[in-house]
PDB file of C-alpha atoms in Angstrom:
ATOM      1  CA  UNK A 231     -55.312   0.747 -60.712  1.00 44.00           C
ATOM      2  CA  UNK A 232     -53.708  -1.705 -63.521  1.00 47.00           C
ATOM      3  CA  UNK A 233     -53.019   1.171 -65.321  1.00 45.00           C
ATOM      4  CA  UNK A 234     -51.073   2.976 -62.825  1.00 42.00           C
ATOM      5  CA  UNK A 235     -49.003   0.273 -61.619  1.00 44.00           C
ATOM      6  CA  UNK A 236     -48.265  -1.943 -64.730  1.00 47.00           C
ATOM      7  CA  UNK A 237     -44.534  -0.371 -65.936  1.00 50.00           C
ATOM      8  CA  UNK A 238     -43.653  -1.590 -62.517  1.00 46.00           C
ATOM      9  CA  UNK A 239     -45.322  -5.071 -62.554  1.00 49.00           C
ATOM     10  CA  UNK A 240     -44.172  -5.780 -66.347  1.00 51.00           C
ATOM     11  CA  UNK A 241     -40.888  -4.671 -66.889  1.00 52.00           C
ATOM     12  CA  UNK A 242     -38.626  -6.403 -64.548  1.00 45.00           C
ATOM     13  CA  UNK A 243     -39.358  -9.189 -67.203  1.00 45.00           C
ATOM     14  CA  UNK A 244     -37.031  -7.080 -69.707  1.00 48.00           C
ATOM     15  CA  UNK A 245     -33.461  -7.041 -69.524  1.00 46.00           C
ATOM     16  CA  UNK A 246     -30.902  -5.219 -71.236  1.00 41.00           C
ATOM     17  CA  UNK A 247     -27.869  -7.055 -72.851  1.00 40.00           C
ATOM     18  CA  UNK A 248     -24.632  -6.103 -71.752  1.00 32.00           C
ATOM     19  CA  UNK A 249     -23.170  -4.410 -75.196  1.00 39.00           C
ATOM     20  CA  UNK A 250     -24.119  -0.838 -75.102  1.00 42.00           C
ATOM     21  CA  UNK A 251     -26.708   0.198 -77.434  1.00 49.00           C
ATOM     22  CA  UNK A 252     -27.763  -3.002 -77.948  1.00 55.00           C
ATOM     23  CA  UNK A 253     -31.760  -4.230 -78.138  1.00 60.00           C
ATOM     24  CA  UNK A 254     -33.043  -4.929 -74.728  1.00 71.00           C
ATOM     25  CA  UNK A 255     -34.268  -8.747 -74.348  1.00 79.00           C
ATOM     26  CA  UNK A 256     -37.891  -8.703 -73.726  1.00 86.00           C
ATOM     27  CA  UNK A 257     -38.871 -12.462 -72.723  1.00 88.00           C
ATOM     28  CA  UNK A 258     -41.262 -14.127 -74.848  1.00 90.00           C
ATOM     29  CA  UNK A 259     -43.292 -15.847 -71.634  1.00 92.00           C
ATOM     30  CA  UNK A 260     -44.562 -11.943 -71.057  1.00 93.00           C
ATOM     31  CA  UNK A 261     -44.689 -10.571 -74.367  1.00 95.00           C
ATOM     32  CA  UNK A 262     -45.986 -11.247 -77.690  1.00 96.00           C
ATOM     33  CA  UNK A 263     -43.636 -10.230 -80.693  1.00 96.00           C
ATOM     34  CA  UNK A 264     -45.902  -9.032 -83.018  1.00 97.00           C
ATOM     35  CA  UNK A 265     -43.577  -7.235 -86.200  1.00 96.00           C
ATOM     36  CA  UNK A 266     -40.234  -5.654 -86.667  1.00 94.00           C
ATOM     37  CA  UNK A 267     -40.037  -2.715 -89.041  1.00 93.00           C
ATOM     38  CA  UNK A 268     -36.398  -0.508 -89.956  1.00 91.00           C
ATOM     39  CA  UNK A 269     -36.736   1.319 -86.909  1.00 92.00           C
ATOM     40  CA  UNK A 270     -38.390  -0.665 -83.998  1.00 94.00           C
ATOM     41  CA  UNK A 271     -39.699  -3.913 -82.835  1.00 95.00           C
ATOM     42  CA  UNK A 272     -43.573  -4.317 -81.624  1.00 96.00           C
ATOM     43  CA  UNK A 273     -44.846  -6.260 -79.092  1.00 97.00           C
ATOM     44  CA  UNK A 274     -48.026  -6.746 -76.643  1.00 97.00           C
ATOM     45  CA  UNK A 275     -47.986  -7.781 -73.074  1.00 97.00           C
ATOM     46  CA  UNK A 276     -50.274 -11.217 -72.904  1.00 96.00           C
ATOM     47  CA  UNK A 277     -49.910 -11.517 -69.442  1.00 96.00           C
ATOM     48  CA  UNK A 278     -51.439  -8.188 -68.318  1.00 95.00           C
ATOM     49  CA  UNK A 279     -54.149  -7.542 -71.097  1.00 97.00           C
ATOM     50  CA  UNK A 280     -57.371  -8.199 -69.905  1.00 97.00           C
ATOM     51  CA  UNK A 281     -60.922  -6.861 -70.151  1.00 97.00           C
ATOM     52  CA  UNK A 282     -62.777  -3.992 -69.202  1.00 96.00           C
ATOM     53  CA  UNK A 283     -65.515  -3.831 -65.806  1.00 95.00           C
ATOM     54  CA  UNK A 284     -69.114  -2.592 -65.765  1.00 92.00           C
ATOM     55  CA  UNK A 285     -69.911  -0.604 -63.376  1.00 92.00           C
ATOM     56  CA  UNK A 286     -71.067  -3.246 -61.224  1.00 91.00           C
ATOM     57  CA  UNK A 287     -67.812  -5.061 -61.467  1.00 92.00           C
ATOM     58  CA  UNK A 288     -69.062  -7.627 -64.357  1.00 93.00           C
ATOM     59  CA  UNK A 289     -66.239  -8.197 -67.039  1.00 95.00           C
ATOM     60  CA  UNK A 290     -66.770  -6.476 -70.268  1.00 95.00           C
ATOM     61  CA  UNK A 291     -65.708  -8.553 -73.437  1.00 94.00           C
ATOM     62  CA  UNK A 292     -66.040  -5.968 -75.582  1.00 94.00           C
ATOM     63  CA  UNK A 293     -63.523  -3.711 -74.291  1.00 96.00           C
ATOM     64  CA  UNK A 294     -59.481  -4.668 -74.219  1.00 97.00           C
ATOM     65  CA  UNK A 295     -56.940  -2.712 -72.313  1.00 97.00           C
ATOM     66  CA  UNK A 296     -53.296  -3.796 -73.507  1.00 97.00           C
ATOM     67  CA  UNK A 297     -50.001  -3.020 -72.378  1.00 97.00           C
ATOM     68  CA  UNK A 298     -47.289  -2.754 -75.882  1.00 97.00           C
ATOM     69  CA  UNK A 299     -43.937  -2.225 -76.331  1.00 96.00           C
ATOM     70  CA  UNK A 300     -41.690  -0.865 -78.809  1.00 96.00           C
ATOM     71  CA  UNK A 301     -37.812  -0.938 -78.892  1.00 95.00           C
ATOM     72  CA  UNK A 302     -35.668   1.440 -80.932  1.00 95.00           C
ATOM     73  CA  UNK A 303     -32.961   0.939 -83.404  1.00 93.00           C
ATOM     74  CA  UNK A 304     -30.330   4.180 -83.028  1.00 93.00           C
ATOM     75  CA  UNK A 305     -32.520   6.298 -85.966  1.00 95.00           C
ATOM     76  CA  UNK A 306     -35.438   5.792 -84.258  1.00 95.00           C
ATOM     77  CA  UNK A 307     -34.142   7.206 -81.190  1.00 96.00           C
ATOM     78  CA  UNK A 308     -32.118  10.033 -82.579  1.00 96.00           C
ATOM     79  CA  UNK A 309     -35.522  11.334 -84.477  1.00 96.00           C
ATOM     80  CA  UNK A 310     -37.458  11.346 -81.341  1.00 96.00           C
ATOM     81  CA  UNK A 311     -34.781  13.215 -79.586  1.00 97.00           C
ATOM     82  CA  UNK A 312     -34.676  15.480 -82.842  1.00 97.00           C
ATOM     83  CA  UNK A 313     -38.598  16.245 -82.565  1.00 96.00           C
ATOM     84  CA  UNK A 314     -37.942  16.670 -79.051  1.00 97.00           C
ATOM     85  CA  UNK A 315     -35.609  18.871 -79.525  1.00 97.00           C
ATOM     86  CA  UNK A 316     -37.489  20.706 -82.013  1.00 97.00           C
ATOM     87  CA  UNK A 317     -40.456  21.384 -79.963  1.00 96.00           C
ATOM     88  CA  UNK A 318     -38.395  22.568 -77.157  1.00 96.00           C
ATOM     89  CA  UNK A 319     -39.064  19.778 -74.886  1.00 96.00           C
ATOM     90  CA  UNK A 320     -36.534  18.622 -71.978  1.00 95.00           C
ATOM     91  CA  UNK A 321     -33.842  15.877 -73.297  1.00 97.00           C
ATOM     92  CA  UNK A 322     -33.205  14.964 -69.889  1.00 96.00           C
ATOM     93  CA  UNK A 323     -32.177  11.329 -69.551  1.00 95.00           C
ATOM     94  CA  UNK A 324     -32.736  10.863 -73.824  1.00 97.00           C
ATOM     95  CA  UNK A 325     -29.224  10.250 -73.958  1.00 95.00           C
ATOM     96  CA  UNK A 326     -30.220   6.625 -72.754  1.00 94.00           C
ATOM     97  CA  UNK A 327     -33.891   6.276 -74.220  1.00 96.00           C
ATOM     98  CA  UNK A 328     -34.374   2.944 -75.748  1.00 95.00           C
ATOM     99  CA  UNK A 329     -38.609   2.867 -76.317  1.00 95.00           C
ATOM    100  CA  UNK A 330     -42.035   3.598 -75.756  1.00 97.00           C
ATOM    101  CA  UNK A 331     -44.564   1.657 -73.589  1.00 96.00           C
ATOM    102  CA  UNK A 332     -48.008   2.593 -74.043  1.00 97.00           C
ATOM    103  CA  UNK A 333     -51.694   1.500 -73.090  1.00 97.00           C
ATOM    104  CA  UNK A 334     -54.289   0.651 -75.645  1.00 98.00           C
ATOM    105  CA  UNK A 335     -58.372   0.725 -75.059  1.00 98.00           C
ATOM    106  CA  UNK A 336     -59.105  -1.251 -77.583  1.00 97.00           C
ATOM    107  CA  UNK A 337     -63.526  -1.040 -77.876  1.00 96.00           C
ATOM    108  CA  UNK A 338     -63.862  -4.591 -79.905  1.00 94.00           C
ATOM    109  CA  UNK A 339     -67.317  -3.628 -80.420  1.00 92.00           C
ATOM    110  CA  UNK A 340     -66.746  -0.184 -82.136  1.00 95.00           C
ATOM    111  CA  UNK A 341     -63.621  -1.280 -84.102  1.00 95.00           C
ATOM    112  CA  UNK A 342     -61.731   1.203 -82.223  1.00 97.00           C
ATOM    113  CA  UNK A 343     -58.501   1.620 -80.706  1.00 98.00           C
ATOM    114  CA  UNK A 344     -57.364   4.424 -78.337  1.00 98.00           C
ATOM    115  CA  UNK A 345     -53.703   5.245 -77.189  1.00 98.00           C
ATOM    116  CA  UNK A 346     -54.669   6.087 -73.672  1.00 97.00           C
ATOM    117  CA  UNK A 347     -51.034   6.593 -72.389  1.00 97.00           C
ATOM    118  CA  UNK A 348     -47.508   6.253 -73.531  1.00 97.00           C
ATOM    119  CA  UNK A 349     -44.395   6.275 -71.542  1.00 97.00           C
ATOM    120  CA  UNK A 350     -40.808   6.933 -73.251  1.00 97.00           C
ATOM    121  CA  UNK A 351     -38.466   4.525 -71.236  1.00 95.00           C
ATOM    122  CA  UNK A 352     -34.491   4.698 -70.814  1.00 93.00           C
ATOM    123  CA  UNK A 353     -31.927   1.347 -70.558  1.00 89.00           C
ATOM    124  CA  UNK A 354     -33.089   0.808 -66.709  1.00 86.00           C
ATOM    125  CA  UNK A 355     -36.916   0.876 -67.828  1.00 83.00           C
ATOM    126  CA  UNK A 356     -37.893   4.191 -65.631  1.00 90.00           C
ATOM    127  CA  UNK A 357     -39.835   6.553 -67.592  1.00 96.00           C
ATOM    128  CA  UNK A 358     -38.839   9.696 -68.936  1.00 97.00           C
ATOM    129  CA  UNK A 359     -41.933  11.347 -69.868  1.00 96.00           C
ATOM    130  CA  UNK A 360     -45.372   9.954 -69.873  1.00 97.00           C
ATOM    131  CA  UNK A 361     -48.337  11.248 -72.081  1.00 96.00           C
ATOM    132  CA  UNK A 362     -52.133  11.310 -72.604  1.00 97.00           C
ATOM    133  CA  UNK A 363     -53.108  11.326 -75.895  1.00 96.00           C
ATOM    134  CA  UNK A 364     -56.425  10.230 -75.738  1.00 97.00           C
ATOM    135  CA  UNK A 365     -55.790   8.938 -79.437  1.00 97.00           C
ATOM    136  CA  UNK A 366     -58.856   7.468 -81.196  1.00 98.00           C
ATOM    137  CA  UNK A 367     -58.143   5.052 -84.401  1.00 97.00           C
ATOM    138  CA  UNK A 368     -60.834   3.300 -86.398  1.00 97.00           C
ATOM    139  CA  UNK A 369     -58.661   0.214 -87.048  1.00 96.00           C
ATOM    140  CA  UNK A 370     -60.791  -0.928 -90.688  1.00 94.00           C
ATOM    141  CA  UNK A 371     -60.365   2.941 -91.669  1.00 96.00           C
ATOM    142  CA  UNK A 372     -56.064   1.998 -91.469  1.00 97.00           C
ATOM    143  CA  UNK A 373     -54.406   0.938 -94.424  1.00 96.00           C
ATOM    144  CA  UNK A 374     -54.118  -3.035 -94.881  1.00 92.00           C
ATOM    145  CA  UNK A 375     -50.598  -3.123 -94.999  1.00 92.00           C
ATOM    146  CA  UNK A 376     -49.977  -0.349 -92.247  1.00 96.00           C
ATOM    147  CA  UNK A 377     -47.796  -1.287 -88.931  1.00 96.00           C
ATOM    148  CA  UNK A 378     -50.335  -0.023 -86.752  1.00 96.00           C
ATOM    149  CA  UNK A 379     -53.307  -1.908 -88.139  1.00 96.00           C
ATOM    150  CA  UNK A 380     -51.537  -4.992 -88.594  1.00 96.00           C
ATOM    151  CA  UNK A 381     -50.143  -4.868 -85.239  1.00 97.00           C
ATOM    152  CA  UNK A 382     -54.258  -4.345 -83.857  1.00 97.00           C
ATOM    153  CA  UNK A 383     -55.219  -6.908 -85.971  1.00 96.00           C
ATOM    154  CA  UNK A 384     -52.316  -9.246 -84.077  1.00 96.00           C
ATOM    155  CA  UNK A 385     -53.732  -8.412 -80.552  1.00 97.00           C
ATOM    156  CA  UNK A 386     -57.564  -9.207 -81.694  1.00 95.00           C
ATOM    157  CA  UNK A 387     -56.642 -12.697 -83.576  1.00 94.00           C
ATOM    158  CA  UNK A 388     -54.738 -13.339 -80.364  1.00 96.00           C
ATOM    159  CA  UNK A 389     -57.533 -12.509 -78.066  1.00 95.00           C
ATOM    160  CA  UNK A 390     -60.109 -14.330 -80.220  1.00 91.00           C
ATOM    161  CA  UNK A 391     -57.866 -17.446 -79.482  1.00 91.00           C
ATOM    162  CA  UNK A 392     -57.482 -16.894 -75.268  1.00 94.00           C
ATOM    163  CA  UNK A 393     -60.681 -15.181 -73.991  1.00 93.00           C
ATOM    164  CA  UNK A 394     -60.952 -17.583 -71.185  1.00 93.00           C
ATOM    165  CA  UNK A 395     -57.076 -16.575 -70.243  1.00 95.00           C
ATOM    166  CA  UNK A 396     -57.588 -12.871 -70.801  1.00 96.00           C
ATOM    167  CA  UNK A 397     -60.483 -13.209 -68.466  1.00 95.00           C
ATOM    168  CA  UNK A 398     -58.805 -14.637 -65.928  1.00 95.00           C
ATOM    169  CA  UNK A 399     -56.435 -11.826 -65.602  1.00 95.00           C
ATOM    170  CA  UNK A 400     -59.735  -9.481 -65.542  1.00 96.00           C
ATOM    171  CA  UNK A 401     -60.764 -11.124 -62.318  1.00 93.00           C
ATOM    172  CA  UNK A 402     -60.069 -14.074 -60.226  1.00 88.00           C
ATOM    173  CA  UNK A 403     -63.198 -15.487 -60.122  1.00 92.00           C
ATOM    174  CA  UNK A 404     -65.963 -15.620 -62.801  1.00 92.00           C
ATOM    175  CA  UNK A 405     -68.877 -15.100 -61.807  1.00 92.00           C
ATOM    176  CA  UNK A 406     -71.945 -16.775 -63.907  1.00 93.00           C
ATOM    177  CA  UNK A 407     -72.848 -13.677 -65.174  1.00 92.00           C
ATOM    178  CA  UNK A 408     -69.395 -13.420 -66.399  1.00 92.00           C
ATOM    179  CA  UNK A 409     -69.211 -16.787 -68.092  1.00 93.00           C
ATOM    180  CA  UNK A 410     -72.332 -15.779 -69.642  1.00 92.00           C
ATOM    181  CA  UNK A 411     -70.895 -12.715 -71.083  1.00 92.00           C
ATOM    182  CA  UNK A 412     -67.807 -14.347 -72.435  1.00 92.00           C
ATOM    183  CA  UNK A 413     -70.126 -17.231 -73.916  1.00 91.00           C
ATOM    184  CA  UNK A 414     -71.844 -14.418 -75.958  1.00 90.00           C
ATOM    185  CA  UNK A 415     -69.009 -12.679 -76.994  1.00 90.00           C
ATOM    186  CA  UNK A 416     -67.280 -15.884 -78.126  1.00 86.00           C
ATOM    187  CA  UNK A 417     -70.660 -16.837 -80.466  1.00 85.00           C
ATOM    188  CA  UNK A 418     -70.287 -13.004 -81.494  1.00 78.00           C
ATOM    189  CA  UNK A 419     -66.372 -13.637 -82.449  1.00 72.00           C
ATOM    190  CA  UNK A 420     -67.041 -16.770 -84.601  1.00 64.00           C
ATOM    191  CA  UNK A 421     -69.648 -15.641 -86.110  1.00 59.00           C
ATOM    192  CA  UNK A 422     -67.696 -12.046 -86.786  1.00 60.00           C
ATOM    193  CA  UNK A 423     -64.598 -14.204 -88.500  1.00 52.00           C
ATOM    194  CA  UNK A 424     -66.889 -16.384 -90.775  1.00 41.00           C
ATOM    195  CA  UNK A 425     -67.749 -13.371 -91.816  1.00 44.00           C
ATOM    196  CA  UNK A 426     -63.873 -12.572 -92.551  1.00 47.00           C
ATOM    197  CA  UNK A 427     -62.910 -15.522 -93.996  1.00 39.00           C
ATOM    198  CA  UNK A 428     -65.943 -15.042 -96.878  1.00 43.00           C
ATOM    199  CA  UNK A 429     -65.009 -11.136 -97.437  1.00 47.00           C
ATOM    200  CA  UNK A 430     -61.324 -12.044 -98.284  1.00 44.00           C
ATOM    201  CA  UNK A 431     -62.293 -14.751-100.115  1.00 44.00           C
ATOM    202  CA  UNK A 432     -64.267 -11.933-102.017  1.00 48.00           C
ATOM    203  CA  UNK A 433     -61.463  -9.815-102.219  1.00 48.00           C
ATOM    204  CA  UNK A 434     -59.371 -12.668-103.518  1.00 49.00           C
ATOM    205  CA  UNK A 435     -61.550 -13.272-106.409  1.00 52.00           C
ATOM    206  CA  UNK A 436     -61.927  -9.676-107.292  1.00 50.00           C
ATOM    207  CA  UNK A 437     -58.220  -9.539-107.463  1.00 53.00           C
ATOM    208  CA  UNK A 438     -58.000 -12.544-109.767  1.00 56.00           C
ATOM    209  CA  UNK A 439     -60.238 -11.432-111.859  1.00 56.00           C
ATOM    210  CA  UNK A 440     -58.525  -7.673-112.221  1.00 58.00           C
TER     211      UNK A 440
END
């Protein structure tokens, strides 16, 4: 049910600036700017992410859905419509696109990331086409310096940091079972960046070495 009804919950908090074609303001209280590339700017929506549910309604640390955003610079725009156009798709209402918003399942155990649906958005943040593409990334097989894996690597550093927060947009009240689950996933997390910290030291020395 978040998924279906989180455009409409979110993006009020975005507003367009009054100069045509300029780059909608997206408020940092909602959103977490992540990067900015040529082409687009990257965020992820703090104040909707939250965990997955077992089947008995327990919270599930160890999955992450997340809400992002990306806004387009002119080129970015006019190569979507291009592709678009390309493919023979419908350009109705791409006269006035201005980004994507999409939904990540991000499976913290696994290392995996799936695009489970992306929605192309015009200037008054309706949604011109949405998709399913069901796409499965293994975020260590990414390249270290990608945009997409540095942007994943953002939204777990930041979830590391707020579990307690993300939780309590998962449900409003913890059970002890819960608590107990976040408890071990926390121990899990620390334990997982120690683990970080002394492979890039590694790395570091290999480099220095080279």
């Amino acid at each position: 049910m978040k998924m279906k009804h989180w455009l409409a919950a979110v993006l009020p908090f975005m507003v367009l600036t009054a100069t045509a074609g300029a780059a909608p303001y997206v408020s940092s209280n909602i959103y977490e700017w992540v990067q900015s590339s040529a082409r687009a700017n990257y965020f992820f929506n703090k104040r909707v992410m939250h965990y997955g549910l077992t089947e008995d309604g327990a919270i599930d640390p160890n999955v992450l859905i997340v809400p992002t955003l990306q806004t387009y610079d002119d080129v970015a725009i006019a190569d979507v419509v291009a592709k678009r156009r390309w493919r023979g798709e419908s350009l109705a209402g791409y006269d006035n696109l201005v980004g994507e918003a999409a939904y990540l399942r991000i499976d913290l155990a696994a290392g995996t990331s799936t695009l489970e649906r992306a929605d192309d958005l015009d200037s008054t943040w309706s949604t011109l086409t949405t998709t399913f593409p069901q796409r499965v990334t293994i975020i260590k097989e990414l390249p270290e310096k990608s945009l997409e894996r540095k942007f994943l690597e953002a939204v777990l550093v930041y979830e590391h940091g707020h579990c307690m927060e993300i939780a309590a947009q998962t449900k409003k009240v913890l059970t002890a079972d819960d608590l107990k689950r976040l408890e071990e996933h926390e121990r899990g997390a620390l334990a997982a960046g120690a683990g970080a910290v002394k492979e890039k030291a590694r790395k570091d020395d290999v480099a220095a070495a080279d």
